[in-house]
Short mmCIF file of C-alpha atoms in Angstrom, two decimals:
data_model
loop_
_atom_site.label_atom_id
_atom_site.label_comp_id
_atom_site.label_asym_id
_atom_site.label_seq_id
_atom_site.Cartn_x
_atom_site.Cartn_y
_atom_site.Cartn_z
CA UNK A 1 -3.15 18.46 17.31
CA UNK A 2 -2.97 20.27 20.26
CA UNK A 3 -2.18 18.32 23.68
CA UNK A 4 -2.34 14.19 24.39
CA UNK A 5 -3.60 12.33 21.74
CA UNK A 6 -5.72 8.55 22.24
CA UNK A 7 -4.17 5.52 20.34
CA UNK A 8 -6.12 3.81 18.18
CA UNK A 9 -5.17 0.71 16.51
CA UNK A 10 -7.29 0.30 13.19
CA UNK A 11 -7.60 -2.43 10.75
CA UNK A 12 -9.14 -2.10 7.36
CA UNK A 13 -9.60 -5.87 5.34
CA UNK A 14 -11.38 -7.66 2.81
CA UNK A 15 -11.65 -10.65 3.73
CA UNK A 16 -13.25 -12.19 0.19
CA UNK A 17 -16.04 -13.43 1.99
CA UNK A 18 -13.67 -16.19 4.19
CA UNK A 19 -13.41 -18.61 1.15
CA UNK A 20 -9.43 -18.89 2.19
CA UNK A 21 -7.72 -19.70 5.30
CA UNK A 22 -9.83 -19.31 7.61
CA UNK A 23 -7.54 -19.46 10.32
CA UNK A 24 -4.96 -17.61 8.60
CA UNK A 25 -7.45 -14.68 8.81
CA UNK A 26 -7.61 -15.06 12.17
CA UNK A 27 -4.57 -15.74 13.40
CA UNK A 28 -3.26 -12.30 11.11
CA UNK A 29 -6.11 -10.10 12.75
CA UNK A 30 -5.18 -11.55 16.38
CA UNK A 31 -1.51 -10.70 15.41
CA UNK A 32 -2.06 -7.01 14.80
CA UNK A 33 -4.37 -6.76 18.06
CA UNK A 34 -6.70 -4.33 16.88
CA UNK A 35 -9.02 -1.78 18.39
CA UNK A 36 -11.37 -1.89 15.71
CA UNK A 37 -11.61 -3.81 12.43
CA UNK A 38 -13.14 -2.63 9.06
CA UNK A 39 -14.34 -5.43 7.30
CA UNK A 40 -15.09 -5.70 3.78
CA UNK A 41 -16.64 -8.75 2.44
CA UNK A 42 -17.91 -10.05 5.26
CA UNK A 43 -20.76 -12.23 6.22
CA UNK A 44 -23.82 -11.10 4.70
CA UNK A 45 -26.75 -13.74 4.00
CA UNK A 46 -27.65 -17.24 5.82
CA UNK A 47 -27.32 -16.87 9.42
CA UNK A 48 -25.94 -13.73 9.06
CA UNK A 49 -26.01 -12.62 12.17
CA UNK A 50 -24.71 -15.75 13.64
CA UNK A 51 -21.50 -15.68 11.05
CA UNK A 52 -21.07 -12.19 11.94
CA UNK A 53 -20.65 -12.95 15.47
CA UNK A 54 -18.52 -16.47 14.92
CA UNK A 55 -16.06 -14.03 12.55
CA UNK A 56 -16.24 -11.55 15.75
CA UNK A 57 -15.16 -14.18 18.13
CA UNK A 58 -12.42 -15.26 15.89
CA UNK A 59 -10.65 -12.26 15.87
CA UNK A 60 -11.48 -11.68 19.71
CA UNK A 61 -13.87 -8.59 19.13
CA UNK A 62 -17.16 -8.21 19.17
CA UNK A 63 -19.67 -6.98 16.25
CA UNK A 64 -20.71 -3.22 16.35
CA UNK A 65 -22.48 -2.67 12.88
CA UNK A 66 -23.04 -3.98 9.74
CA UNK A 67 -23.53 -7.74 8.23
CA UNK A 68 -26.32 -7.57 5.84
CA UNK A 69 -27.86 -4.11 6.18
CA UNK A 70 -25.04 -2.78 4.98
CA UNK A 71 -24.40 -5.62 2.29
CA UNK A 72 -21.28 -7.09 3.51
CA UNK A 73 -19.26 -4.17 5.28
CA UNK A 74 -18.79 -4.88 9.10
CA UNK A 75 -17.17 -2.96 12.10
CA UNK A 76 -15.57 -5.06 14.80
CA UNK A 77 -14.51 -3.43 18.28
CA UNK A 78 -12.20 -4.64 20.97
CA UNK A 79 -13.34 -4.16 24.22
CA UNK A 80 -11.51 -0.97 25.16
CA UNK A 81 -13.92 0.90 22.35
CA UNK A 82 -17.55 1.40 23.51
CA UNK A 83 -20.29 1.88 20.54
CA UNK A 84 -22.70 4.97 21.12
CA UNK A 85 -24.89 4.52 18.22
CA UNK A 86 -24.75 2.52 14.32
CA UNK A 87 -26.43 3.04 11.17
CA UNK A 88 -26.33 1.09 8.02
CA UNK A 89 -26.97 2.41 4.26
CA UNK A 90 -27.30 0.90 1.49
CA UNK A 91 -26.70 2.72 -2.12
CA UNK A 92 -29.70 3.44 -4.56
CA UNK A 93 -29.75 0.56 -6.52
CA UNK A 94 -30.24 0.00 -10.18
CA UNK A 95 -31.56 -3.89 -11.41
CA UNK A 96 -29.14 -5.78 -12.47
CA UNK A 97 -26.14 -3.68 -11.08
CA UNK A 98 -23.92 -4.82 -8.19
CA UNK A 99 -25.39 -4.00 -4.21
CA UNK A 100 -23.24 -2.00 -2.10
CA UNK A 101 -23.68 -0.22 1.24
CA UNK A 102 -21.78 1.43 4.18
CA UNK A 103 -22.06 0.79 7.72
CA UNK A 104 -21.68 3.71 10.41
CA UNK A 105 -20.28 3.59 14.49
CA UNK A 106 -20.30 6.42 17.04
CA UNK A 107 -17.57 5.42 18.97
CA UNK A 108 -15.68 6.01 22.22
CA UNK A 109 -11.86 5.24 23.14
CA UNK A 110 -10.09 6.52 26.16
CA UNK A 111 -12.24 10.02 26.41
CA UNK A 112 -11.89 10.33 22.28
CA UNK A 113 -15.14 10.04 20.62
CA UNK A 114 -15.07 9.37 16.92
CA UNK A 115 -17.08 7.99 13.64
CA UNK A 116 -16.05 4.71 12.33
CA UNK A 117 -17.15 3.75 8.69
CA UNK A 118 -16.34 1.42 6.02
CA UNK A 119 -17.53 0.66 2.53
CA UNK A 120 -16.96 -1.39 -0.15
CA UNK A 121 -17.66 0.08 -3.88
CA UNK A 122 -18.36 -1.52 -7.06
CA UNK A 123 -16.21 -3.53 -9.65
CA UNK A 124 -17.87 -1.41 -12.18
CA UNK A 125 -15.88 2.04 -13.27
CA UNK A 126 -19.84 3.50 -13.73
CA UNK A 127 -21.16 2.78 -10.74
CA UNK A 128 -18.32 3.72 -8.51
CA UNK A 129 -18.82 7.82 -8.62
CA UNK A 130 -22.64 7.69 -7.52
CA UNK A 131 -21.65 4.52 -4.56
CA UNK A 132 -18.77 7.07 -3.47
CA UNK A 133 -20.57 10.03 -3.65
CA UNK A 134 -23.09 8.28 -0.98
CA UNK A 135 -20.16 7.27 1.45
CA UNK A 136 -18.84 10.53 1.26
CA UNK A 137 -22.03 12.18 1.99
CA UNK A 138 -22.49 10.69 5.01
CA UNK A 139 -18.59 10.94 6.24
CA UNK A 140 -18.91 14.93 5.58
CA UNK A 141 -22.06 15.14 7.78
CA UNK A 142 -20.09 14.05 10.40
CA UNK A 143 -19.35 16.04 13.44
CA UNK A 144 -17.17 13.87 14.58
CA UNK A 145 -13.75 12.90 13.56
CA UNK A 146 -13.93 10.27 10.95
CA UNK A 147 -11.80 6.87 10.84
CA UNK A 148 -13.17 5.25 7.68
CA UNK A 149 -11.48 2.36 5.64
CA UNK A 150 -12.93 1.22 2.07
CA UNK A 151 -11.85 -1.11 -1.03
CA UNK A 152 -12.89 1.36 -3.53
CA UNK A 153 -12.03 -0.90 -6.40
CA UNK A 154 -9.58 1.73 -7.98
CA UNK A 155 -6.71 3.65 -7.26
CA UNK A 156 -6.10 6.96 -6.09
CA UNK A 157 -6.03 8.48 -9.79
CA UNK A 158 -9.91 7.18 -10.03
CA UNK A 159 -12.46 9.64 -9.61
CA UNK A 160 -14.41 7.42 -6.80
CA UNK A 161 -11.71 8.00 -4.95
CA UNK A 162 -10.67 11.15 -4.91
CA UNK A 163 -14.33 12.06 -3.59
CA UNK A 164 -13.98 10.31 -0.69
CA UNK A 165 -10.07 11.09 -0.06
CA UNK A 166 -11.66 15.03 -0.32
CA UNK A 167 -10.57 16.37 2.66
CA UNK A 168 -9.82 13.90 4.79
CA UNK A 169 -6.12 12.29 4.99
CA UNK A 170 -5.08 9.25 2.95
CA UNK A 171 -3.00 7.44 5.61
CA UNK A 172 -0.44 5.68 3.37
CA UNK A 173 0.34 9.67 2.04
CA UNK A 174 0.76 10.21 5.38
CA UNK A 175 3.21 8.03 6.52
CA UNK A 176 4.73 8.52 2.75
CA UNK A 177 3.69 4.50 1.80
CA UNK A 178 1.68 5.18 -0.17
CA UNK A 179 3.70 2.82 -3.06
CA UNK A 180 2.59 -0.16 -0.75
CA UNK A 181 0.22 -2.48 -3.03
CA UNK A 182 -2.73 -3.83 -1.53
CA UNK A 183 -4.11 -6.29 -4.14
CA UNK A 184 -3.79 -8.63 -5.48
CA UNK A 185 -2.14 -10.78 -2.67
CA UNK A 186 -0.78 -13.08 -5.54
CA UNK A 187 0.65 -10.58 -7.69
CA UNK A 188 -0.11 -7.04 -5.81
CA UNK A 189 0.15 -4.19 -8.20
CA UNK A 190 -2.98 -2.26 -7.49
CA UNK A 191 -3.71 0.19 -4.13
CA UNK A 192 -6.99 -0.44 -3.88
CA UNK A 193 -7.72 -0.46 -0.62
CA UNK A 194 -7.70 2.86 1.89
CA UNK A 195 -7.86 4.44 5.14
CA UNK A 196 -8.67 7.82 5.41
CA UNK A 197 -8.95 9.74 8.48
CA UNK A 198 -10.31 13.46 9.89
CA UNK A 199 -7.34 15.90 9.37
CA UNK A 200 -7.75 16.29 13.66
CA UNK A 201 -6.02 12.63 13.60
CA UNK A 202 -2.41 12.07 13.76
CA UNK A 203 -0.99 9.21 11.47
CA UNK A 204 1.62 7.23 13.62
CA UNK A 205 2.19 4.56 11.51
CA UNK A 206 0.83 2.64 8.67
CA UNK A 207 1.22 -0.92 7.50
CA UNK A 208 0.31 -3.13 4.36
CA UNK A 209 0.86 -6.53 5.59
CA UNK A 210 2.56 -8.86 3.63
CA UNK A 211 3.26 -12.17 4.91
CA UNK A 212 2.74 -15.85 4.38
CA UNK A 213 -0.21 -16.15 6.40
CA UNK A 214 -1.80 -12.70 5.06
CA UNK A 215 -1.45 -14.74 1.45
CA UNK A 216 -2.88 -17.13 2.35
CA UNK A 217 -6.01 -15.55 4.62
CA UNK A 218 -7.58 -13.28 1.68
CA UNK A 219 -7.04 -12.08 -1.57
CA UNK A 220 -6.73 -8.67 -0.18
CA UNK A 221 -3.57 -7.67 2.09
CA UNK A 222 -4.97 -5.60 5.50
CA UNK A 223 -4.01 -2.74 6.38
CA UNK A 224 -2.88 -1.80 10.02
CA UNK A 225 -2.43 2.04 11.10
CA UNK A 226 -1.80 2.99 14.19
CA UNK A 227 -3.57 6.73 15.09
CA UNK A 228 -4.10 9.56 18.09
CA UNK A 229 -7.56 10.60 18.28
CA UNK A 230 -7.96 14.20 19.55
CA UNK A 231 -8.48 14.18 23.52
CA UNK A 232 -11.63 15.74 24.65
CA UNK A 233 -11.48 18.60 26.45
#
């Protein structure tokens, strides 16, 4: 990437709908001081709205998309990043299968504009292809370069996920982690979890975290990358 780069600090989390610690959660997302958050999860019927913000607050951000147009998925912003425009989708649904979306941010940091996405796909091995096919669709439209963090539910040997991975870079490759585990927080074995990023974005450093208060805040461990946008100019 040629000349200065903008930090971003990113963090991508399921939160399993806040039926742990509550304040665990917080006090881990406070910890890693964030620029923007990628929730999965998240708030997503009564009050939504309302819960979306209270979660927001919590964390010390502020809501930018998502809740329940886009069925769960959320993107949180610190203060320093300033939302240009959002959009929410939700995935062609079938009766009786499970309801997934995506939720969208135009964003600005330091002179560095950029896309911010996250997702959450299905439990179900046939669903997954079609749900990640959407996400990607919108990701590759993108003129911008892409931050976008997703529980996709399998690893990187599932087919789900190599169609979004395509083309963009998987951050824990990057920073050669990719042998971190990501769930379950009781017995992780599985990566199941994922930030990719446009291949204009530099990968400083990538993080699973594993502590007692991360085991205690979801069933999910977040993950924390640091990254340099491309300056403008």
């Amino acid at each position: 990437m040629a000349g200065p780069g903008v930090p971003l600090r990113v963090v991508s989390y399921n939160i399993h709908s806040q039926r742990d610690d509550t304040a665990a959660l917080a006090e881990v997302v406070r910890a890693a001081e964030p620029d923007v958050v990628i929730v999965q999860e998240g708030p997503r019927r009564f009050r939504w709205r309302q819960k979306c913000a209270s979660l927001a607050d919590s964390f010390g951000l502020v809501v930018a998309a998502g809740g329940l147009p886009a069925l769960g998925n959320l993107l949180l912003v610190s203060l320093r990043v300033r939302v240009l425009a959002t959009r929410c989708r939700r995935y062609s649904l079938t009766p009786g299968r499970h309801l997934r979306g995506a939720a969208y941010a135009e964003c600005l940091a330091g002179g560095a504009r950029f896309l911010l996405a996250g997702s959450h796909l299905s439990t179900d091995p046939a669903e997954r292809p079609a749900q990640a096919t959407a996400f990607k669709r919108e990701l590759a439209a993108a003129t911008l370069p892409v931050v976008a963090g997703a529980d996709l539910n399998e690893g990187p040997d599932g087919p789900a996920w190599r169609t979004v991975a395509a083309g963009l870079t998987d951050t824990a490759v990057a920073a050669d982690r990719a042998d971190r585990h990501t769930f379950p927080c009781a017995d992780p074995r599985r990566r199941i979890d994922a930030v990719f990023v446009d291949p204009r974005i530099d990968v400083v450093d990538y993080d699973v975290v594993d502590s007692p208060r991360t085991r205690r805040a979801s069933d999910h461990f977040p993950i924390l990358v640091d990254l340099l946008l491309p300056a403008a100019g």
